[in-house]
GROMACS .gro file of C-alpha atoms in nm:
model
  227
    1UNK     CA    1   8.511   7.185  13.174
    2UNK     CA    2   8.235   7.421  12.997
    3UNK     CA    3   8.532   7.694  13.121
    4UNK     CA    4   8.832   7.595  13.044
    5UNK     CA    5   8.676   7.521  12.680
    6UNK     CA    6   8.642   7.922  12.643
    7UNK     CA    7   8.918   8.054  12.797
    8UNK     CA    8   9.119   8.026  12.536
    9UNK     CA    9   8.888   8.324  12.357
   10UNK     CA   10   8.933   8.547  12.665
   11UNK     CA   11   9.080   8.883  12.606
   12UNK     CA   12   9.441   8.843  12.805
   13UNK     CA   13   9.526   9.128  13.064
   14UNK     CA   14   9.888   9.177  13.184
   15UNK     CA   15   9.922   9.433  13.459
   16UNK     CA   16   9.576   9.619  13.325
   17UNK     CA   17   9.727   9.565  12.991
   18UNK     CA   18   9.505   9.456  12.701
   19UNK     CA   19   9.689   9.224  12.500
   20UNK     CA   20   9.438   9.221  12.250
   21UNK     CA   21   9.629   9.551  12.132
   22UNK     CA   22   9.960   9.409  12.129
   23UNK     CA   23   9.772   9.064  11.901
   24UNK     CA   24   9.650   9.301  11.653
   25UNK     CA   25   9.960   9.570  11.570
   26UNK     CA   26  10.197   9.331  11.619
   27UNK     CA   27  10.166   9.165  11.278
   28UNK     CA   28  10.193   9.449  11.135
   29UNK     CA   29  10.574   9.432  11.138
   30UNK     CA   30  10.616   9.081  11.089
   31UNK     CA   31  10.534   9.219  10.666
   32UNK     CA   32  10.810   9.272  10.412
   33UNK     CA   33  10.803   9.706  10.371
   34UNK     CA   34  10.880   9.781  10.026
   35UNK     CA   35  11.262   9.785   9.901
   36UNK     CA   36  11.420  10.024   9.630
   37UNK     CA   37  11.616   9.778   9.457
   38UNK     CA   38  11.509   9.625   9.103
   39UNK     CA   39  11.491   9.279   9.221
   40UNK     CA   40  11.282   9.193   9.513
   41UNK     CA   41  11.295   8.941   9.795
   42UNK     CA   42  11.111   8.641   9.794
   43UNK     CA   43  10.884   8.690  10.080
   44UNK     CA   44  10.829   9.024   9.912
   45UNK     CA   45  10.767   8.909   9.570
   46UNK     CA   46  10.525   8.609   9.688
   47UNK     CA   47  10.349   8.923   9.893
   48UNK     CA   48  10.285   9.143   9.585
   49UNK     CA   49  10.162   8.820   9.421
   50UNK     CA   50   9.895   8.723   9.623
   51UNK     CA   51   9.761   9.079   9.685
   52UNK     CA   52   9.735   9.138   9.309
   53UNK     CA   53   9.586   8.817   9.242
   54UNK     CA   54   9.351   8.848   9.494
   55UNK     CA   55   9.272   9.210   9.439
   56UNK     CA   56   9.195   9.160   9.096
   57UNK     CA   57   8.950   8.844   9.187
   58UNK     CA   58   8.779   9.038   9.466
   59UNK     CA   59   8.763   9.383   9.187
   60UNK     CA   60   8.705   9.176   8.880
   61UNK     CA   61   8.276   9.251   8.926
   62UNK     CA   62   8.317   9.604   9.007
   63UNK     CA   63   8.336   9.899   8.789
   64UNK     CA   64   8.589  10.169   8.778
   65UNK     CA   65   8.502  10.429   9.082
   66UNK     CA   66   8.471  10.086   9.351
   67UNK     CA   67   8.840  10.057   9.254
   68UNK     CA   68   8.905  10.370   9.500
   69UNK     CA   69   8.824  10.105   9.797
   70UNK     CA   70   9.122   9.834   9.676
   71UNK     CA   71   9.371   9.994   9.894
   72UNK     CA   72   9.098   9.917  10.234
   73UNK     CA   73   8.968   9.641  10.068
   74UNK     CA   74   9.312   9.479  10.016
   75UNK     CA   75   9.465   9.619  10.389
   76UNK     CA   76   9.147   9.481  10.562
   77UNK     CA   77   9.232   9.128  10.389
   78UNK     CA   78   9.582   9.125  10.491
   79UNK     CA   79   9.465   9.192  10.805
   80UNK     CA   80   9.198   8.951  10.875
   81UNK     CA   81   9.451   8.638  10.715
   82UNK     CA   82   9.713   8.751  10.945
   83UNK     CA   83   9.483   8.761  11.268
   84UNK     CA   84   9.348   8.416  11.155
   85UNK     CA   85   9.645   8.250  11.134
   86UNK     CA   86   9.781   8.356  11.342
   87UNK     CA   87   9.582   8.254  11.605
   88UNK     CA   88   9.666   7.883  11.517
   89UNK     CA   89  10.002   7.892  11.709
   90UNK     CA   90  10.035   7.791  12.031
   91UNK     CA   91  10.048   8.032  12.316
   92UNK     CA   92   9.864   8.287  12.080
   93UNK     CA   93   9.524   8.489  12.092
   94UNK     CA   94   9.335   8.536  11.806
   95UNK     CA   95   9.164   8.908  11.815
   96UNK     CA   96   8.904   8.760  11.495
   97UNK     CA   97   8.756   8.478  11.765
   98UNK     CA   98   8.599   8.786  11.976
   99UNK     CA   99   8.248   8.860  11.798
  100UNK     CA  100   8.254   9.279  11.911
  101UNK     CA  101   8.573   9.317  11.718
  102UNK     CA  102   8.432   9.160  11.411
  103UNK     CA  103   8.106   9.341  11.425
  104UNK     CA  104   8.291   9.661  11.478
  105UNK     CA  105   8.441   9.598  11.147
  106UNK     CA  106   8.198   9.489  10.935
  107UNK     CA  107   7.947   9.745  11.090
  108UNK     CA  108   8.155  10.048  11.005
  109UNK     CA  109   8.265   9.933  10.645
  110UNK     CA  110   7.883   9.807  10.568
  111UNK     CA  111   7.767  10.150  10.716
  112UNK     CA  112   7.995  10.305  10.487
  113UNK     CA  113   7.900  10.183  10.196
  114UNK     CA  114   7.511  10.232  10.174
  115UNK     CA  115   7.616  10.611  10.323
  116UNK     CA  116   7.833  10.602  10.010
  117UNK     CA  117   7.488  10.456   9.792
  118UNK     CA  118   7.261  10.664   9.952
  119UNK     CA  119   7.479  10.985   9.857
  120UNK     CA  120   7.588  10.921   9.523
  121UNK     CA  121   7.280  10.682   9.350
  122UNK     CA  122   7.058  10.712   9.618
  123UNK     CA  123   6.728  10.605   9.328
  124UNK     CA  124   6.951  10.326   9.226
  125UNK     CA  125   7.016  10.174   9.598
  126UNK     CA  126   6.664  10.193   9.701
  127UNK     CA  127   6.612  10.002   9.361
  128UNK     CA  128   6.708   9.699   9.563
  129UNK     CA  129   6.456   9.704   9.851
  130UNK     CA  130   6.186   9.615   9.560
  131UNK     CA  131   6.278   9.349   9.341
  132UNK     CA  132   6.190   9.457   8.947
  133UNK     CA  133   5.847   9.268   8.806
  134UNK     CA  134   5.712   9.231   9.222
  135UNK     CA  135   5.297   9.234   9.270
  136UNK     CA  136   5.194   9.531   9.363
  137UNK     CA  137   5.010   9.343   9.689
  138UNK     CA  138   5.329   9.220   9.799
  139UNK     CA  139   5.498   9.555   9.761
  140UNK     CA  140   5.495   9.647  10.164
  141UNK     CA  141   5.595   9.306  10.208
  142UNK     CA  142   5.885   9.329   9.997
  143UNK     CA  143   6.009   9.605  10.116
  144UNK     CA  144   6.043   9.528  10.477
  145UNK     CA  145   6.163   9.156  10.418
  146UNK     CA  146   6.453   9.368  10.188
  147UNK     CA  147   6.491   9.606  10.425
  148UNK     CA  148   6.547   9.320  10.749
  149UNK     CA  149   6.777   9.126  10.502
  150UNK     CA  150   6.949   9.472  10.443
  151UNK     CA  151   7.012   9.540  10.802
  152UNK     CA  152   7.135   9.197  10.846
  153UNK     CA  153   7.447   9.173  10.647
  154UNK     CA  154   7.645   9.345  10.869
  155UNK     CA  155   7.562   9.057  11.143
  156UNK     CA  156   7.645   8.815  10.939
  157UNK     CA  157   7.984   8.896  10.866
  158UNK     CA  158   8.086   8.953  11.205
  159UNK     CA  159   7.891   8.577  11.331
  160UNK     CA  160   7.995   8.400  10.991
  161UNK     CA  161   8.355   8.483  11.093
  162UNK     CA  162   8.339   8.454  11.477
  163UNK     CA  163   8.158   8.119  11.444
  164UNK     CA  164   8.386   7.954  11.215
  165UNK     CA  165   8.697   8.078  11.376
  166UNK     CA  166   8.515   7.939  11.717
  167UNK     CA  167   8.435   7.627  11.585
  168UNK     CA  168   8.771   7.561  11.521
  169UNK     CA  169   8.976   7.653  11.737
  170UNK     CA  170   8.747   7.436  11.992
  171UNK     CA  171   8.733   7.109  11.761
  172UNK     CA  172   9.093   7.151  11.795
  173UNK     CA  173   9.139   7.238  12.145
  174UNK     CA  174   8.876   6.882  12.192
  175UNK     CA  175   9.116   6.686  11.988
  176UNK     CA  176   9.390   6.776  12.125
  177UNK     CA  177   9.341   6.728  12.513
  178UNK     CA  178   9.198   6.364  12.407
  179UNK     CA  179   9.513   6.279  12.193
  180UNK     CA  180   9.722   6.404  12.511
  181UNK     CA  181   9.439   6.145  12.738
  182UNK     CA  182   9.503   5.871  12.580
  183UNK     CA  183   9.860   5.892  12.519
  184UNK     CA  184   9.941   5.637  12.765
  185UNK     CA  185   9.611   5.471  12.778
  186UNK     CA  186   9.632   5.361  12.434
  187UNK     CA  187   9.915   5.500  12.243
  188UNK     CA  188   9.801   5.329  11.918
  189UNK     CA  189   9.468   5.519  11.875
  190UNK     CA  190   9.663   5.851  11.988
  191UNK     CA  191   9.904   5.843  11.702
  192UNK     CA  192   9.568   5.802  11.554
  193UNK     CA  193   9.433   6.071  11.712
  194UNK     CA  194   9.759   6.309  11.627
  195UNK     CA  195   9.700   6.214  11.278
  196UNK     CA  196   9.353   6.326  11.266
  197UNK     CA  197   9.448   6.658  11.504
  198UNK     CA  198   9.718   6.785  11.266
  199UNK     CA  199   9.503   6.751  10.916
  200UNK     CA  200   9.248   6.956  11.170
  201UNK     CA  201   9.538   7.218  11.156
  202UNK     CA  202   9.560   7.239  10.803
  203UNK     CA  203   9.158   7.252  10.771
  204UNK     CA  204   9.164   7.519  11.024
  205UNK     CA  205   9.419   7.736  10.828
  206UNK     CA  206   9.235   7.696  10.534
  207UNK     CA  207   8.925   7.814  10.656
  208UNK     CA  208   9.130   8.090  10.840
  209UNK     CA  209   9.224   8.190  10.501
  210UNK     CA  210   8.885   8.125  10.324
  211UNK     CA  211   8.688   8.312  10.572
  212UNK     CA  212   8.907   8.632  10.541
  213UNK     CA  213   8.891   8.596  10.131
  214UNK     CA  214   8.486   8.548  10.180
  215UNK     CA  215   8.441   8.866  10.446
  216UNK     CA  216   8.609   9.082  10.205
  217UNK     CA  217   8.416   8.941   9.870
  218UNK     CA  218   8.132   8.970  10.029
  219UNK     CA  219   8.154   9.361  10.140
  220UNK     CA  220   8.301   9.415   9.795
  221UNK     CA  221   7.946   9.290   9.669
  222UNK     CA  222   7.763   9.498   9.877
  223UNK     CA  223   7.992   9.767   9.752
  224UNK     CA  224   7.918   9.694   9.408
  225UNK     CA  225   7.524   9.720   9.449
  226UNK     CA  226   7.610  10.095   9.590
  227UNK     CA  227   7.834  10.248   9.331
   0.00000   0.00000   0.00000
């Protein structure tokens, strides 16, 4: 049982193919491109709308040279919602559930942007190992407690977003094989059951959704602490 719970978050292999490749570039051309004409489409239009509305929420804090990480910022966003989601139809695999793909990400970008700190304010980014006004006893303190929580962020993004997605996808998985249990058992609590497994659908796209918009704000704060 303790198996067949997980194997929905194995990495699928078709004739030592990794699918995993095919989940995350295929997508990719599911998106609108951009058109020519004056008027545009309305998948296109509602896509330029929620990338400007979000961009400008996630850059609203940050001063003018962070703006030259909107176009990563905004393509890493786009990217996590539509690995999220997209996870939540059937017969899918969702690349965001595996924890070394999401700590690949946010170790690289986090990586890059106290490289980016250290080079262009480095006084200014090793302000923020020693909070302003701190004891001078607890000074050595300080600093190492900063420097763990510093070291940390990147692990938290990846197992904030692998755990939630994880979560999920097995509360559903749970629900689901006991609505299909007791379906002729007793069909009255499985309509019940249904009821309660499809507003667990919507919950779990909105948190697919939330926890791509809260991986992105958050390395757009750490961004703003380096430039």
């Amino acid at each position: 049982m303790t198996l067949s719970l997980f194997d929905q978050f194995l990495s699928p292999v078709v004739c030592w193919i990794p699918l995993v490749a095919i989940a995350i570039a295929l997508p990719w051309i599911l998106f609108p491109s951009p058109t020519t004409r004056w008027v545009n489409n309305r998948s296109l239009t509602s896509q330029n709308w929620f990338l400007s509305q979000a961009t400008s929420q996630i850059f609203l804090p940050i001063n003018l040279p962070g703006h030259k990480w909107a176009l990563l910022l905004s393509s890493l966003l786009i990217f996590l919602v539509t690995m999220n989601t997209a996870g939540l139809l059937p017969y899918t695999f969702t690349p965001t559930s595996q924890l070394s793909i999401n700590m690949g990400l946010a170790g690289a970008l986090w990586m890059g942007v106290v490289i980016l700190g250290m080079r262009t304010q480095p006084t200014h980014s090793l302000g923020h190992l020693l909070p302003e006004g701190a004891p001078a006893l607890l000074t050595p303190v300080l600093v190492i407690i900063e420097t763990i929580s510093l070291f940390i962020r990147p692990i938290a993004l990846g197992v904030r977003l692998t755990a939630n997605l994880t979560a999920g996808h097995l509360l559903i998985q749970l629900t689901s094989a006991a609505t299909l249990a007791m379906l002729t058992i007793m069909p009255l609590t499985a309509i019940f059951t249904g009821i309660l497994l499809f507003l667990l659908a919507l919950l779990e796209a909105a948190v697919a959704l939330i926890q791509a918009y809260v991986f992105v704000l958050l390395l757009s704060l750490y961004l703003q602490e380096n430039v």
